[in-house]
mmCIF file of C-alpha atoms in Angstrom:
data_model
loop_
_atom_site.group_PDB
_atom_site.id
_atom_site.type_symbol
_atom_site.label_atom_id
_atom_site.label_comp_id
_atom_site.label_asym_id
_atom_site.label_seq_id
_atom_site.Cartn_x
_atom_site.Cartn_y
_atom_site.Cartn_z
ATOM 1 C CA UNK A 1 0.257 -0.011 -0.096
ATOM 2 C CA UNK A 2 1.167 3.690 -0.505
ATOM 3 C CA UNK A 3 1.941 5.061 2.734
ATOM 4 C CA UNK A 4 1.074 8.833 3.138
ATOM 5 C CA UNK A 5 3.256 10.637 5.648
ATOM 6 C CA UNK A 6 2.203 14.022 6.949
ATOM 7 C CA UNK A 7 4.216 16.610 8.850
ATOM 8 C CA UNK A 8 3.797 18.218 11.447
ATOM 9 C CA UNK A 9 1.085 16.170 13.138
ATOM 10 C CA UNK A 10 -0.002 19.353 15.139
ATOM 11 C CA UNK A 11 0.548 22.826 13.888
ATOM 12 C CA UNK A 12 0.152 25.792 16.268
ATOM 13 C CA UNK A 13 -0.357 28.790 14.401
ATOM 14 C CA UNK A 14 -1.435 32.582 14.799
ATOM 15 C CA UNK A 15 -4.083 34.455 12.877
ATOM 16 C CA UNK A 16 -2.980 36.166 9.856
ATOM 17 C CA UNK A 17 0.030 34.101 9.726
ATOM 18 C CA UNK A 18 0.945 31.228 7.017
ATOM 19 C CA UNK A 19 0.884 27.517 7.365
ATOM 20 C CA UNK A 20 2.251 24.717 5.714
ATOM 21 C CA UNK A 21 1.683 21.243 5.890
ATOM 22 C CA UNK A 22 3.921 18.320 4.184
ATOM 23 C CA UNK A 23 2.779 15.457 2.629
ATOM 24 C CA UNK A 24 5.164 12.588 1.444
ATOM 25 C CA UNK A 25 4.089 9.481 -0.414
ATOM 26 C CA UNK A 26 6.020 6.182 0.069
ATOM 27 C CA UNK A 27 6.089 5.932 -4.032
ATOM 28 C CA UNK A 28 5.186 7.977 -6.917
ATOM 29 C CA UNK A 29 1.400 8.844 -7.079
ATOM 30 C CA UNK A 30 1.723 9.703 -10.653
ATOM 31 C CA UNK A 31 -1.006 7.873 -12.577
ATOM 32 C CA UNK A 32 -0.368 6.117 -15.861
ATOM 33 C CA UNK A 33 -2.690 9.032 -17.479
ATOM 34 C CA UNK A 34 0.055 11.411 -16.329
ATOM 35 C CA UNK A 35 -2.187 13.095 -13.661
ATOM 36 C CA UNK A 36 -1.123 12.970 -10.003
ATOM 37 C CA UNK A 37 -4.190 12.392 -7.976
ATOM 38 C CA UNK A 38 -3.131 13.896 -4.616
ATOM 39 C CA UNK A 39 -5.850 15.914 -2.915
ATOM 40 C CA UNK A 40 -6.223 17.500 0.262
ATOM 41 C CA UNK A 41 -9.359 17.482 2.835
ATOM 42 C CA UNK A 42 -9.970 19.836 5.778
ATOM 43 C CA UNK A 43 -12.176 18.396 8.564
ATOM 44 C CA UNK A 44 -13.613 20.883 10.982
ATOM 45 C CA UNK A 45 -14.682 19.687 14.497
ATOM 46 C CA UNK A 46 -18.062 17.797 14.288
ATOM 47 C CA UNK A 47 -18.392 17.774 10.538
ATOM 48 C CA UNK A 48 -17.592 15.630 7.515
ATOM 49 C CA UNK A 49 -14.358 16.327 5.441
ATOM 50 C CA UNK A 50 -14.271 18.630 2.761
ATOM 51 C CA UNK A 51 -12.195 18.657 -0.090
ATOM 52 C CA UNK A 52 -10.031 21.768 -0.819
ATOM 53 C CA UNK A 53 -7.442 20.709 -3.427
ATOM 54 C CA UNK A 54 -7.509 17.956 -6.013
ATOM 55 C CA UNK A 55 -4.530 17.004 -8.549
ATOM 56 C CA UNK A 56 -2.043 18.722 -6.226
ATOM 57 C CA UNK A 57 -2.997 22.277 -7.104
ATOM 58 C CA UNK A 58 -6.418 22.656 -8.232
ATOM 59 C CA UNK A 59 -8.702 24.323 -5.826
ATOM 60 C CA UNK A 60 -12.235 23.060 -5.362
ATOM 61 C CA UNK A 61 -15.098 25.515 -6.152
ATOM 62 C CA UNK A 62 -15.726 27.861 -3.263
ATOM 63 C CA UNK A 63 -12.248 27.470 -1.415
ATOM 64 C CA UNK A 64 -10.299 30.594 -0.584
ATOM 65 C CA UNK A 65 -7.539 31.355 -2.530
ATOM 66 C CA UNK A 66 -5.653 31.452 0.615
ATOM 67 C CA UNK A 67 -5.231 27.910 0.039
ATOM 68 C CA UNK A 68 -2.682 26.562 -2.279
ATOM 69 C CA UNK A 69 -1.310 23.074 -3.255
ATOM 70 C CA UNK A 70 1.904 22.385 -4.808
ATOM 71 C CA UNK A 71 4.500 19.174 -5.050
ATOM 72 C CA UNK A 72 5.236 16.513 -7.463
ATOM 73 C CA UNK A 73 6.278 12.813 -7.824
ATOM 74 C CA UNK A 74 6.316 12.191 -3.986
ATOM 75 C CA UNK A 75 6.271 15.453 -2.129
ATOM 76 C CA UNK A 76 3.427 17.718 -1.627
ATOM 77 C CA UNK A 77 2.458 20.825 0.402
ATOM 78 C CA UNK A 78 -0.597 22.557 1.258
ATOM 79 C CA UNK A 79 -0.217 26.055 2.414
ATOM 80 C CA UNK A 80 -2.653 28.454 3.976
ATOM 81 C CA UNK A 81 -1.223 32.030 3.251
ATOM 82 C CA UNK A 82 -3.069 33.885 6.004
ATOM 83 C CA UNK A 83 -4.580 31.832 8.380
ATOM 84 C CA UNK A 84 -8.241 32.603 9.487
ATOM 85 C CA UNK A 85 -9.990 31.254 12.703
ATOM 86 C CA UNK A 86 -12.290 29.242 10.519
ATOM 87 C CA UNK A 87 -9.373 27.135 9.136
ATOM 88 C CA UNK A 88 -8.997 25.568 12.536
ATOM 89 C CA UNK A 89 -9.257 21.553 12.131
ATOM 90 C CA UNK A 90 -7.599 18.611 10.863
ATOM 91 C CA UNK A 91 -5.990 18.322 7.422
ATOM 92 C CA UNK A 92 -5.703 15.069 5.513
ATOM 93 C CA UNK A 93 -3.792 14.425 1.949
ATOM 94 C CA UNK A 94 -5.024 11.590 0.254
ATOM 95 C CA UNK A 95 -3.687 9.750 -2.873
ATOM 96 C CA UNK A 96 -6.380 8.104 -5.265
ATOM 97 C CA UNK A 97 -3.791 7.112 -7.909
ATOM 98 C CA UNK A 98 -3.324 3.436 -6.786
ATOM 99 C CA UNK A 99 -5.639 1.003 -4.711
ATOM 100 C CA UNK A 100 -5.940 0.871 -1.780
ATOM 101 C CA UNK A 101 -6.484 4.870 -1.531
ATOM 102 C CA UNK A 102 -4.765 6.004 1.186
ATOM 103 C CA UNK A 103 -4.620 9.069 3.149
ATOM 104 C CA UNK A 104 -2.447 10.764 5.557
ATOM 105 C CA UNK A 105 -2.475 10.505 9.477
ATOM 106 C CA UNK A 106 -3.861 14.215 9.704
ATOM 107 C CA UNK A 107 -2.570 17.339 10.880
ATOM 108 C CA UNK A 108 -4.302 19.241 13.431
ATOM 109 C CA UNK A 109 -4.155 23.151 12.863
ATOM 110 C CA UNK A 110 -4.599 24.911 16.150
ATOM 111 C CA UNK A 111 -5.073 28.654 16.336
ATOM 112 C CA UNK B 1 -29.242 20.136 -2.990
ATOM 113 C CA UNK B 2 -27.009 17.142 -2.809
ATOM 114 C CA UNK B 3 -27.617 14.878 0.257
ATOM 115 C CA UNK B 4 -26.150 11.619 1.118
ATOM 116 C CA UNK B 5 -27.779 10.148 4.248
ATOM 117 C CA UNK B 6 -26.521 7.157 5.798
ATOM 118 C CA UNK B 7 -28.125 4.712 8.311
ATOM 119 C CA UNK B 8 -28.085 1.451 9.924
ATOM 120 C CA UNK B 9 -25.328 1.766 12.299
ATOM 121 C CA UNK B 10 -25.299 0.842 16.054
ATOM 122 C CA UNK B 11 -23.937 -1.285 18.430
ATOM 123 C CA UNK B 12 -23.264 -4.943 17.694
ATOM 124 C CA UNK B 13 -21.418 -7.644 19.461
ATOM 125 C CA UNK B 14 -17.978 -8.974 17.867
ATOM 126 C CA UNK B 15 -18.571 -11.760 15.415
ATOM 127 C CA UNK B 16 -22.154 -9.749 14.550
ATOM 128 C CA UNK B 17 -23.200 -8.305 11.604
ATOM 129 C CA UNK B 18 -24.805 -5.017 10.215
ATOM 130 C CA UNK B 19 -25.771 -3.506 6.937
ATOM 131 C CA UNK B 20 -25.356 0.248 6.186
ATOM 132 C CA UNK B 21 -27.410 2.009 4.023
ATOM 133 C CA UNK B 22 -26.871 5.453 2.172
ATOM 134 C CA UNK B 23 -29.590 7.296 0.237
ATOM 135 C CA UNK B 24 -28.183 9.716 -2.282
ATOM 136 C CA UNK B 25 -30.154 12.568 -4.100
ATOM 137 C CA UNK B 26 -29.363 15.905 -5.787
ATOM 138 C CA UNK B 27 -27.059 14.285 -8.383
ATOM 139 C CA UNK B 28 -26.966 11.416 -10.844
ATOM 140 C CA UNK B 29 -26.103 8.342 -8.429
ATOM 141 C CA UNK B 30 -24.980 6.151 -11.251
ATOM 142 C CA UNK B 31 -22.435 8.821 -12.697
ATOM 143 C CA UNK B 32 -19.692 7.840 -10.669
ATOM 144 C CA UNK B 33 -17.821 5.433 -8.118
ATOM 145 C CA UNK B 34 -19.407 5.551 -4.763
ATOM 146 C CA UNK B 35 -17.460 4.958 -1.644
ATOM 147 C CA UNK B 36 -17.559 3.661 2.084
ATOM 148 C CA UNK B 37 -14.871 5.624 4.206
ATOM 149 C CA UNK B 38 -14.366 5.158 7.882
ATOM 150 C CA UNK B 39 -12.875 7.255 10.724
ATOM 151 C CA UNK B 40 -12.131 5.652 14.110
ATOM 152 C CA UNK B 41 -13.114 8.408 16.900
ATOM 153 C CA UNK B 42 -10.350 10.808 17.242
ATOM 154 C CA UNK B 43 -8.391 9.172 14.436
ATOM 155 C CA UNK B 44 -7.714 9.445 10.688
ATOM 156 C CA UNK B 45 -9.719 8.322 7.505
ATOM 157 C CA UNK B 46 -9.422 5.008 5.978
ATOM 158 C CA UNK B 47 -11.075 4.366 2.653
ATOM 159 C CA UNK B 48 -12.900 1.030 3.054
ATOM 160 C CA UNK B 49 -14.637 0.273 -0.235
ATOM 161 C CA UNK B 50 -15.893 1.521 -3.609
ATOM 162 C CA UNK B 51 -18.100 0.440 -6.409
ATOM 163 C CA UNK B 52 -18.393 1.437 -10.042
ATOM 164 C CA UNK B 53 -21.066 3.011 -11.556
ATOM 165 C CA UNK B 54 -22.518 -0.182 -13.158
ATOM 166 C CA UNK B 55 -21.707 -2.102 -9.983
ATOM 167 C CA UNK B 56 -19.406 -4.560 -12.030
ATOM 168 C CA UNK B 57 -16.299 -3.195 -10.203
ATOM 169 C CA UNK B 58 -15.736 -3.477 -6.529
ATOM 170 C CA UNK B 59 -12.562 -2.926 -4.405
ATOM 171 C CA UNK B 60 -12.095 -3.546 -0.517
ATOM 172 C CA UNK B 61 -9.466 -2.541 2.111
ATOM 173 C CA UNK B 62 -7.327 -5.697 2.617
ATOM 174 C CA UNK B 63 -8.571 -5.851 6.491
ATOM 175 C CA UNK B 64 -12.205 -5.938 5.364
ATOM 176 C CA UNK B 65 -12.108 -7.915 2.113
ATOM 177 C CA UNK B 66 -14.249 -11.240 2.674
ATOM 178 C CA UNK B 67 -16.032 -9.696 5.426
ATOM 179 C CA UNK B 68 -17.707 -6.498 3.800
ATOM 180 C CA UNK B 69 -19.541 -6.367 0.684
ATOM 181 C CA UNK B 70 -20.275 -3.053 -1.164
ATOM 182 C CA UNK B 71 -23.448 -2.722 -3.409
ATOM 183 C CA UNK B 72 -25.408 -0.242 -4.998
ATOM 184 C CA UNK B 73 -29.105 -0.020 -6.146
ATOM 185 C CA UNK B 74 -29.173 2.655 -8.992
ATOM 186 C CA UNK B 75 -32.815 2.509 -9.391
ATOM 187 C CA UNK B 76 -33.317 3.494 -5.790
ATOM 188 C CA UNK B 77 -30.235 5.780 -5.515
ATOM 189 C CA UNK B 78 -28.802 3.608 -2.823
ATOM 190 C CA UNK B 79 -25.524 2.477 -1.666
ATOM 191 C CA UNK B 80 -25.058 -0.330 1.076
ATOM 192 C CA UNK B 81 -22.064 -2.010 3.035
ATOM 193 C CA UNK B 82 -23.188 -5.434 4.577
ATOM 194 C CA UNK B 83 -20.748 -6.188 7.183
ATOM 195 C CA UNK B 84 -20.175 -9.586 8.761
ATOM 196 C CA UNK B 85 -17.712 -11.046 11.410
ATOM 197 C CA UNK B 86 -17.392 -7.574 12.956
ATOM 198 C CA UNK B 87 -14.402 -6.967 14.916
ATOM 199 C CA UNK B 88 -13.729 -4.117 17.748
ATOM 200 C CA UNK B 89 -11.030 -2.465 15.333
ATOM 201 C CA UNK B 90 -14.090 -1.949 12.812
ATOM 202 C CA UNK B 91 -15.769 0.552 15.542
ATOM 203 C CA UNK B 92 -15.803 3.625 13.571
ATOM 204 C CA UNK B 93 -17.815 6.310 11.933
ATOM 205 C CA UNK B 94 -18.837 4.876 8.529
ATOM 206 C CA UNK B 95 -19.176 7.836 5.632
ATOM 207 C CA UNK B 96 -20.811 7.304 2.508
ATOM 208 C CA UNK B 97 -19.120 9.523 -0.174
ATOM 209 C CA UNK B 98 -18.688 10.394 -3.844
ATOM 210 C CA UNK B 99 -15.217 11.046 -4.346
ATOM 211 C CA UNK B 100 -14.408 11.745 -7.776
ATOM 212 C CA UNK B 101 -10.720 12.457 -8.676
ATOM 213 C CA UNK B 102 -11.624 15.814 -10.180
ATOM 214 C CA UNK B 103 -14.994 16.627 -10.029
ATOM 215 C CA UNK B 104 -17.403 17.810 -7.027
ATOM 216 C CA UNK B 105 -17.320 15.422 -3.926
ATOM 217 C CA UNK B 106 -19.984 14.785 -1.488
ATOM 218 C CA UNK B 107 -20.025 13.423 2.113
ATOM 219 C CA UNK B 108 -22.890 12.064 4.101
ATOM 220 C CA UNK B 109 -23.036 12.753 7.793
ATOM 221 C CA UNK B 110 -21.747 9.316 8.924
ATOM 222 C CA UNK B 111 -23.170 6.628 10.944
ATOM 223 C CA UNK B 112 -21.675 5.205 13.855
ATOM 224 C CA UNK B 113 -20.688 1.657 14.065
ATOM 225 C CA UNK B 114 -19.640 0.399 17.727
ATOM 226 C CA UNK B 115 -18.366 -3.450 17.987
ATOM 227 C CA UNK B 116 -18.439 -4.175 21.700
ATOM 228 C CA UNK B 117 -19.581 -7.006 24.060
#
């Protein structure tokens, strides 16, 4: 299975400051169709997860532009340019290139 | 409005069975793969199973293969997860989800399965 390793697991941040979460895969998650199916999800307390980013860097509809994704191959990053109070929660990366699809352990963003 | 509403969770003894259901509305159910994803309370997410739009392909997490069966009724816009030989480590919130690689994603609110004697 592809192991997704996130760091840090806990990220204290100050309002208005940037934040960055790393996700590394144990093998390349580039699909045979040349796309990289690496997504980022946000889960606020008591809520179901919500996807923010797909195929590494594409923002989902309605996602603020302070969220951005980057990376390639096995190394990926989610960045928040200026953290707002509503960003508190747990963030997960997901690879959906190879079955079984696998999530990272989650990074708790604490404001 | 898109809705995914799970039901069927509850308390079951080890070795027991449960059948989860998910009623979908607001989108064309048969257009995409459908999924079950679980989350142990306070822990991370785990993709359990998914099924192709026509039901001809299914994939399972190794730890549930042979015990869980995913199925769908496109006429009823419903997704199911039949779970047998339940173990304590199957205790989790089970989410029904539409999770295409690039198109819009949808999650239910989850149903709680507790396996305990």
